[in-house]
Amino acid sequence: MFNHPHRDGGRSPWRVLLRLSPLMIAISGCTALDEAPRDSAAPPVPQQYADWFDGGFPLDMDGMDWGRLDFARQSAEKGNYDQAIARFKALGQEGLLPAYYYLGKIYDKGEAVPRDPELAARYYANALHRPNALLGNASVKLGRLYRDGDGVEKTPALAFHLFRQAIDQGKADQAAVPLAEMLLAGEGVERDPRRALALYEQAADAGDTDALRELANAYQQGGWYQADPAKVRAYTQRYENALLSLARQGDVDAMTDLASLYIQDGLLGHRPEAQRRWLNKAAESGDPAVLADVGEALLTQGDRSRAVAMLETAAKAGNIDAMTHLGHAMLSDEASSSRPEAAERCLAKAASQGSTRATVTLGRAYLTGDALPRSRQRGIRLLEKAADTGDPLALAVLGDIYLDGERGIAAQPQRAIAYLERSHQTGSDYATAQLGEAYLQGTGVDRNPQRAEALLKEAAQGGQAYAARLLGEAYLTGTRFPADTAAGQALLEQAVTAEDTTAMTVLGKAYLDGPLNGQNDGQAIALLTRAASRGDDYAMLVLGRAYRDGTGVPRDYDKAARWLERARDAGHESARQALARLYRERGESNGSIQATLRAARLGNPGAMTDLGRAYLEGESGLEQDTAKADQWLTKAYQAGHAGAAATLGRAYLRGDEFPRNTTQGMRYLEAAVERGHVGATADLGARLLDGEGIGADPERGARLLKRAMHDGNLGAMQTLGQAYLEGHGVEREPQRGIELLMRAAQRGNAYAAQLLGEAYLSGTGVDKNPTKAKAWLSRAAEAGSLSSQANLGRSLLYGRDGLARNAERGLTMLTAAAEQGHAGAQATLGRAYLRGEVTEQDKTKGANYLFRAARQGHPTARLALAKAYLWQQGLENANQDQALLWLDQTLESKGQAALKTMRDLLQNSQAAEVASDVDRADEPDGTSS
């Protein structure tokens, strides 16, 4: 219990002097550390940091420069940190690089400023750009940050080179042991126990007690180097002698370390009398270590209140064992669930002073996020430190993390397997389970189902619920092993009985939609709810999806939203997307624009597009707002939504909602095409074919239309068919055009059917065929084509184009089209009612229809009204432009007044006759304006 490393912060000043220094190395006659064998297997310096190691012309600083630095340091020592920081910054900008080292220390330690290791790293790095007196100091500090991933990305290889540079600069007293630890662990460099040993030996020769202890451990049976009992005895004796020397000088740490040599598993074997003697001596010196020991014993015996009281006294006196035991006790619910912050402080302080147990306890607490806020990086950093001491649990947990990599921790499968094998060899069931999973999946090792099964069974039989869950899931799904549903279910139930939350989720999902689907939906929801209530974010997600989709339970959007929101708040990466989809579906199902808005705010590109289009058109209860439309459509476009790009492109090209901007419109439309939007491809192809506002490129237009057509776009097929039929933008091929139009029409394209009907009416590209014309126009009209209704209705009304007259049906079709706003149908009806030849004469209706058509800009309706006006004025041969000007002025007046003017004008029989006699040949093809 006393076998802990020394901490500089707890040593007397004279003891620190015994640590390595260039001066002591020189006078001792030992080989200098910077002459240690170089590491040929060391990785190259990362290129972006090469200038930290390239030497260069040394920085020349005179006494005045150092005086100015000392002046800034004195400001800091007096507590004038703002002044000190300002002075150091100014000196650094003048090129006095040591100033940056002092700035780094301020932010590294958090002296009178919030600790900022990232900023500290930048300042330390600035101190490395030219050789200077503090280059080695800065290298050590920066090496520790990169080794631990503290404020910077963890980069062991870079830390290795920084420590080695520090040794080269005479800072072996600070860098030798960390460098040896990296070589021993294979961290940042190929593992090399021999070179690590050399560094430890040289440090030990200089009096480093930690190195002496580590060397004694290295040569033990089962140690990290080859067993050598003689060397174990020799280094242990040297370690004991060094401690005795320090203890006789009153060093309490040395006394407790001496006591640790004599415990049951101590280096010198169990010597109770010697142990008690040094413990009593430490107690006489006022050291609280004895209180820590007694406190630990009381915790074991269950006397928690007395134990906590003693441990608090010892911890306040600075005993790290007491801090460790106290922190562990305060983390547990049995002690006090309301003291996690105090527990964190105790454990962090103990860990920082070298307590492996505190390091493991705190690391696990950060990883699980149960009693303390989850912090994986801090947890990993602490566990790696503990793993260096061979702690089985730290090794097992690290093996788990490094197998796959989690939350910014890079996967290191081979390193993970090494950790797990070491932990497995100590008998850790948890590591055995992890190792079994690695062999099951082939992660870091060759896949070996036989060994995987054996390891998982061993761990499961040892009570490891995790192994039972893994093996059960593998049997259940038939993954790697032959499927055995019964065995899988039994193992999962075993894990559930052991309160394995993840097993609850796995078994619940298996009941819900997996191999056990349909056996017990109620149990599925119960298990998932139980797991979710314990904080399993995946169970929350599965439950939310189940209620959203109605899987195993009645669909319930409220419950779905509740569970998905909890999964999102718990940090599950898929929950936000699932929740956004829920809101969008909810918006689509009940027309709730608020649900769509929530989905859009969650980043769902489809919802953003829906919302943007609603603002663009003023739909779904929203007022038209082009600024918001542009905002949401742009967000959706930036998120990669091709439909949003297409909508933006069309809006800018159209110039109705947004100011017309051909360049912007084409950019968006091209982006939609690049993202595979078939509608945009067809649209762009059609525009390029006829140069609609963008400049014609018929060849590319046809190419894009073919591409869209092959992707199933009927509009492209219709456009291309029309182009071949008329020879518009492509070489005329009527037969090919008719074939494409027929294919599009047969698949439901109403405009293609209309074009076919008109072709057969007029004989364009085909022989005239009134029967086929009628059939295709009828089909288009039934599909909602107003132009087809108007054209067919007109032919039937008058019996034209080879069709038998059917005035009643023709009038019905024209009226239906006219009431839906088709200007051509309105103009035809207006003339018909004025004439009274094919239907009863009704000048009022005639005036109404002509007026409505004229207001839409229909040319023959406008011409009819203009001629009637000229006749009334006795100006039959006058300039029609003047009449049309009168017409526009009249139409721009108030609706009812303008309509009354037209009615009054056409009540005159001769004026009505003039209006009705405007030849139908003057009328376009009847398309709506």
Coordinates of N, CA and C in Angstrom, one line a residue, residues 516-618:
L516 N -35.4 -12.8 -32.5 CA -36.5 -13.2 -31.6 C -37.8 -12.4 -31.9
N517 N -37.8 -11.8 -33.0 CA -39.0 -10.9 -33.4 C -40.3 -11.7 -33.3
G518 N -41.2 -11.0 -32.6 CA -42.6 -11.6 -32.5 C -42.8 -12.5 -31.3
Q519 N -41.7 -12.9 -30.7 CA -41.9 -13.8 -29.5 C -42.5 -13.1 -28.3
N520 N -42.1 -11.8 -28.1 CA -42.5 -11.1 -26.9 C -42.3 -9.6 -27.1
D521 N -43.2 -9.0 -27.8 CA -43.1 -7.5 -28.0 C -43.1 -6.8 -26.7
G522 N -44.0 -7.2 -25.8 CA -44.1 -6.5 -24.5 C -42.8 -6.6 -23.7
Q523 N -42.1 -7.7 -23.8 CA -40.8 -7.9 -23.1 C -39.8 -7.0 -23.8
A524 N -39.9 -6.9 -25.2 CA -38.9 -6.1 -25.9 C -39.0 -4.6 -25.4
I525 N -40.2 -4.1 -25.3 CA -40.4 -2.7 -24.9 C -40.0 -2.5 -23.5
A526 N -40.3 -3.5 -22.6 CA -39.9 -3.4 -21.2 C -38.4 -3.4 -21.1
L527 N -37.7 -4.3 -21.8 CA -36.2 -4.3 -21.7 C -35.6 -3.0 -22.2
L528 N -36.1 -2.6 -23.3 CA -35.6 -1.3 -23.9 C -35.9 -0.1 -23.0
T529 N -37.1 -0.1 -22.4 CA -37.4 1.0 -21.5 C -36.5 1.0 -20.3
R530 N -36.3 -0.2 -19.8 CA -35.4 -0.4 -18.6 C -34.0 0.1 -18.9
A531 N -33.5 -0.3 -20.1 CA -32.1 0.1 -20.4 C -32.1 1.6 -20.7
A532 N -33.1 2.1 -21.4 CA -33.1 3.6 -21.7 C -33.2 4.4 -20.4
S533 N -34.0 3.9 -19.4 CA -34.2 4.6 -18.2 C -32.9 4.6 -17.4
R534 N -32.0 3.7 -17.7 CA -30.7 3.6 -17.0 C -29.6 4.5 -17.8
G535 N -30.1 5.1 -18.8 CA -29.2 6.0 -19.6 C -28.6 5.4 -20.8
D536 N -29.0 4.3 -21.3 CA -28.5 3.7 -22.5 C -29.1 4.5 -23.7
D537 N -28.2 5.3 -24.3 CA -28.7 6.2 -25.4 C -29.2 5.4 -26.6
Y538 N -28.6 4.2 -26.9 CA -29.0 3.4 -28.0 C -30.4 2.8 -27.8
A539 N -30.7 2.4 -26.5 CA -32.0 1.9 -26.2 C -33.0 3.1 -26.4
M540 N -32.7 4.3 -26.0 CA -33.6 5.4 -26.2 C -33.8 5.6 -27.7
L541 N -32.8 5.5 -28.5 CA -32.9 5.6 -30.0 C -33.8 4.5 -30.6
V542 N -33.6 3.3 -30.2 CA -34.4 2.2 -30.7 C -35.9 2.4 -30.3
L543 N -36.1 2.8 -29.0 CA -37.5 3.0 -28.6 C -38.1 4.2 -29.4
G544 N -37.4 5.2 -29.6 CA -37.9 6.4 -30.3 C -38.3 6.0 -31.7
R545 N -37.4 5.2 -32.4 CA -37.7 4.8 -33.7 C -38.9 3.8 -33.8
A546 N -39.0 2.9 -32.7 CA -40.1 2.0 -32.7 C -41.5 2.8 -32.6
Y547 N -41.5 3.8 -31.7 CA -42.8 4.5 -31.6 C -43.0 5.4 -32.8
R548 N -42.0 5.8 -33.5 CA -42.1 6.7 -34.7 C -42.7 5.8 -35.8
D549 N -42.1 4.6 -36.0 CA -42.5 3.8 -37.1 C -43.6 2.8 -36.8
G550 N -44.0 2.7 -35.5 CA -45.0 1.7 -35.2 C -44.5 0.3 -35.2
T551 N -43.3 0.1 -34.8 CA -42.6 -1.3 -34.8 C -42.8 -1.9 -33.4
G552 N -43.7 -2.9 -33.3 CA -43.9 -3.6 -32.1 C -44.8 -2.8 -31.1
V553 N -45.1 -1.6 -31.4 CA -46.0 -0.8 -30.6 C -46.9 0.1 -31.5
P554 N -48.0 0.6 -31.0 CA -48.8 1.5 -31.9 C -47.9 2.8 -32.1
R555 N -48.1 3.3 -33.3 CA -47.3 4.5 -33.6 C -47.7 5.7 -32.6
D556 N -46.8 6.3 -32.1 CA -47.0 7.4 -31.1 C -45.9 8.4 -31.2
Y557 N -46.2 9.5 -32.0 CA -45.2 10.5 -32.2 C -44.8 11.2 -31.0
D558 N -45.6 11.4 -30.0 CA -45.2 12.0 -28.7 C -44.2 11.2 -28.0
K559 N -44.4 9.9 -27.8 CA -43.5 9.1 -27.2 C -42.2 9.0 -28.0
A560 N -42.3 8.9 -29.3 CA -41.1 8.8 -30.1 C -40.3 10.1 -29.9
A561 N -40.9 11.2 -29.9 CA -40.2 12.5 -29.7 C -39.5 12.5 -28.4
R562 N -40.2 12.0 -27.3 CA -39.6 12.1 -26.0 C -38.4 11.2 -25.9
W563 N -38.4 10.0 -26.5 CA -37.2 9.1 -26.4 C -36.1 9.6 -27.3
L564 N -36.5 10.1 -28.5 CA -35.4 10.6 -29.4 C -34.8 11.8 -28.8
E565 N -35.5 12.7 -28.2 CA -35.0 13.9 -27.6 C -34.0 13.5 -26.5
R566 N -34.4 12.4 -25.7 CA -33.5 12.0 -24.6 C -32.2 11.4 -25.2
A567 N -32.4 10.6 -26.3 CA -31.2 10.1 -26.9 C -30.3 11.2 -27.4
R568 N -30.9 12.2 -28.0 CA -30.1 13.3 -28.5 C -29.4 14.0 -27.3
D569 N -30.1 14.3 -26.3 CA -29.5 14.9 -25.1 C -28.4 14.1 -24.5
A570 N -28.5 12.7 -24.6 CA -27.5 11.8 -24.1 C -26.3 11.7 -25.0
G571 N -26.4 12.3 -26.2 CA -25.3 12.4 -27.1 C -25.2 11.4 -28.1
H572 N -26.3 10.6 -28.4 CA -26.2 9.6 -29.4 C -26.2 10.3 -30.8
E573 N -25.2 9.9 -31.6 CA -24.9 10.6 -32.8 C -26.0 10.5 -33.8
S574 N -26.8 9.4 -33.8 CA -27.9 9.2 -34.8 C -29.2 9.8 -34.3
A575 N -29.3 10.2 -33.1 CA -30.6 10.7 -32.5 C -31.1 11.9 -33.2
R576 N -30.2 12.9 -33.4 CA -30.6 14.1 -34.0 C -31.2 13.9 -35.4
Q577 N -30.6 13.1 -36.2 CA -31.1 12.8 -37.5 C -32.4 12.1 -37.4
A578 N -32.5 11.1 -36.5 CA -33.8 10.4 -36.3 C -34.9 11.3 -35.8
L579 N -34.6 12.3 -35.0 CA -35.5 13.2 -34.5 C -36.0 14.2 -35.6
A580 N -35.0 14.6 -36.4 CA -35.4 15.5 -37.5 C -36.3 14.8 -38.5
R581 N -36.0 13.5 -38.7 CA -36.9 12.7 -39.6 C -38.3 12.6 -39.0
L582 N -38.4 12.4 -37.7 CA -39.7 12.3 -37.0 C -40.4 13.6 -37.2
Y583 N -39.8 14.7 -36.9 CA -40.5 16.0 -37.1 C -40.9 16.3 -38.5
R584 N -40.1 15.9 -39.5 CA -40.5 16.1 -40.8 C -41.7 15.2 -41.2
E585 N -41.6 13.9 -40.8 CA -42.8 13.1 -41.1 C -44.1 13.6 -40.4
R586 N -43.9 14.1 -39.2 CA -45.0 14.7 -38.5 C -45.6 15.9 -39.2
G587 N -44.7 16.7 -39.7 CA -45.1 17.9 -40.5 C -45.8 17.5 -41.8
E588 N -45.3 16.4 -42.4 CA -45.9 16.0 -43.7 C -47.3 15.3 -43.4
S589 N -47.4 14.6 -42.3 CA -48.6 13.8 -42.0 C -49.8 14.7 -41.6
N590 N -49.5 15.8 -40.8 CA -50.6 16.6 -40.4 C -50.5 18.1 -40.8
G591 N -49.5 18.3 -41.8 CA -49.4 19.7 -42.3 C -48.9 20.7 -41.3
S592 N -48.2 20.2 -40.3 CA -47.7 21.1 -39.3 C -46.4 21.8 -39.7
I593 N -46.5 23.1 -40.0 CA -45.3 23.8 -40.5 C -44.3 23.9 -39.3
Q594 N -44.8 23.9 -38.1 CA -44.0 24.0 -36.9 C -43.1 22.8 -36.8
A595 N -43.6 21.6 -37.0 CA -42.8 20.4 -37.0 C -41.8 20.4 -38.1
T596 N -42.1 20.9 -39.2 CA -41.1 21.0 -40.3 C -40.0 22.0 -39.9
L597 N -40.4 23.1 -39.2 CA -39.5 24.1 -38.8 C -38.5 23.5 -37.8
R598 N -39.0 22.6 -36.9 CA -38.1 22.0 -35.9 C -37.2 21.0 -36.5
A599 N -37.7 20.3 -37.5 CA -36.8 19.4 -38.3 C -35.7 20.2 -39.0
A600 N -36.1 21.3 -39.6 CA -35.1 22.1 -40.3 C -34.1 22.7 -39.3
R601 N -34.5 23.1 -38.2 CA -33.6 23.6 -37.2 C -32.6 22.5 -36.7
L602 N -33.0 21.3 -36.8 CA -32.1 20.2 -36.4 C -31.2 19.8 -37.5
G603 N -31.3 20.5 -38.7 CA -30.4 20.2 -39.7 C -30.8 19.3 -40.8
N604 N -32.1 18.9 -40.8 CA -32.6 18.0 -41.8 C -32.7 18.7 -43.2
P605 N -31.9 18.3 -44.2 CA -31.9 19.1 -45.4 C -33.3 19.1 -46.1
G606 N -34.0 17.9 -46.1 CA -35.3 17.9 -46.7 C -36.3 18.9 -46.1
A607 N -36.2 18.9 -44.7 CA -37.1 19.9 -44.0 C -36.7 21.3 -44.4
M608 N -35.4 21.6 -44.4 CA -35.0 23.0 -44.8 C -35.6 23.3 -46.2
T609 N -35.5 22.4 -47.1 CA -36.0 22.6 -48.4 C -37.5 22.8 -48.4
D610 N -38.2 22.0 -47.7 CA -39.7 22.1 -47.6 C -40.0 23.5 -47.0
L611 N -39.3 23.9 -46.0 CA -39.6 25.2 -45.4 C -39.3 26.4 -46.3
G612 N -38.1 26.2 -47.0 CA -37.8 27.3 -48.0 C -38.8 27.4 -49.1
R613 N -39.3 26.3 -49.6 CA -40.3 26.3 -50.6 C -41.6 26.9 -50.1
A614 N -42.0 26.6 -48.9 CA -43.2 27.1 -48.3 C -43.1 28.7 -48.2
Y615 N -41.9 29.2 -47.7 CA -41.8 30.6 -47.7 C -41.7 31.2 -49.1
L616 N -41.2 30.5 -50.0 CA -41.1 31.0 -51.4 C -42.5 31.2 -52.0
E617 N -43.3 30.2 -51.8 CA -44.7 30.2 -52.4 C -45.7 30.8 -51.5
G618 N -45.4 31.0 -50.2 CA -46.4 31.5 -49.3 C -47.4 30.4 -49.0

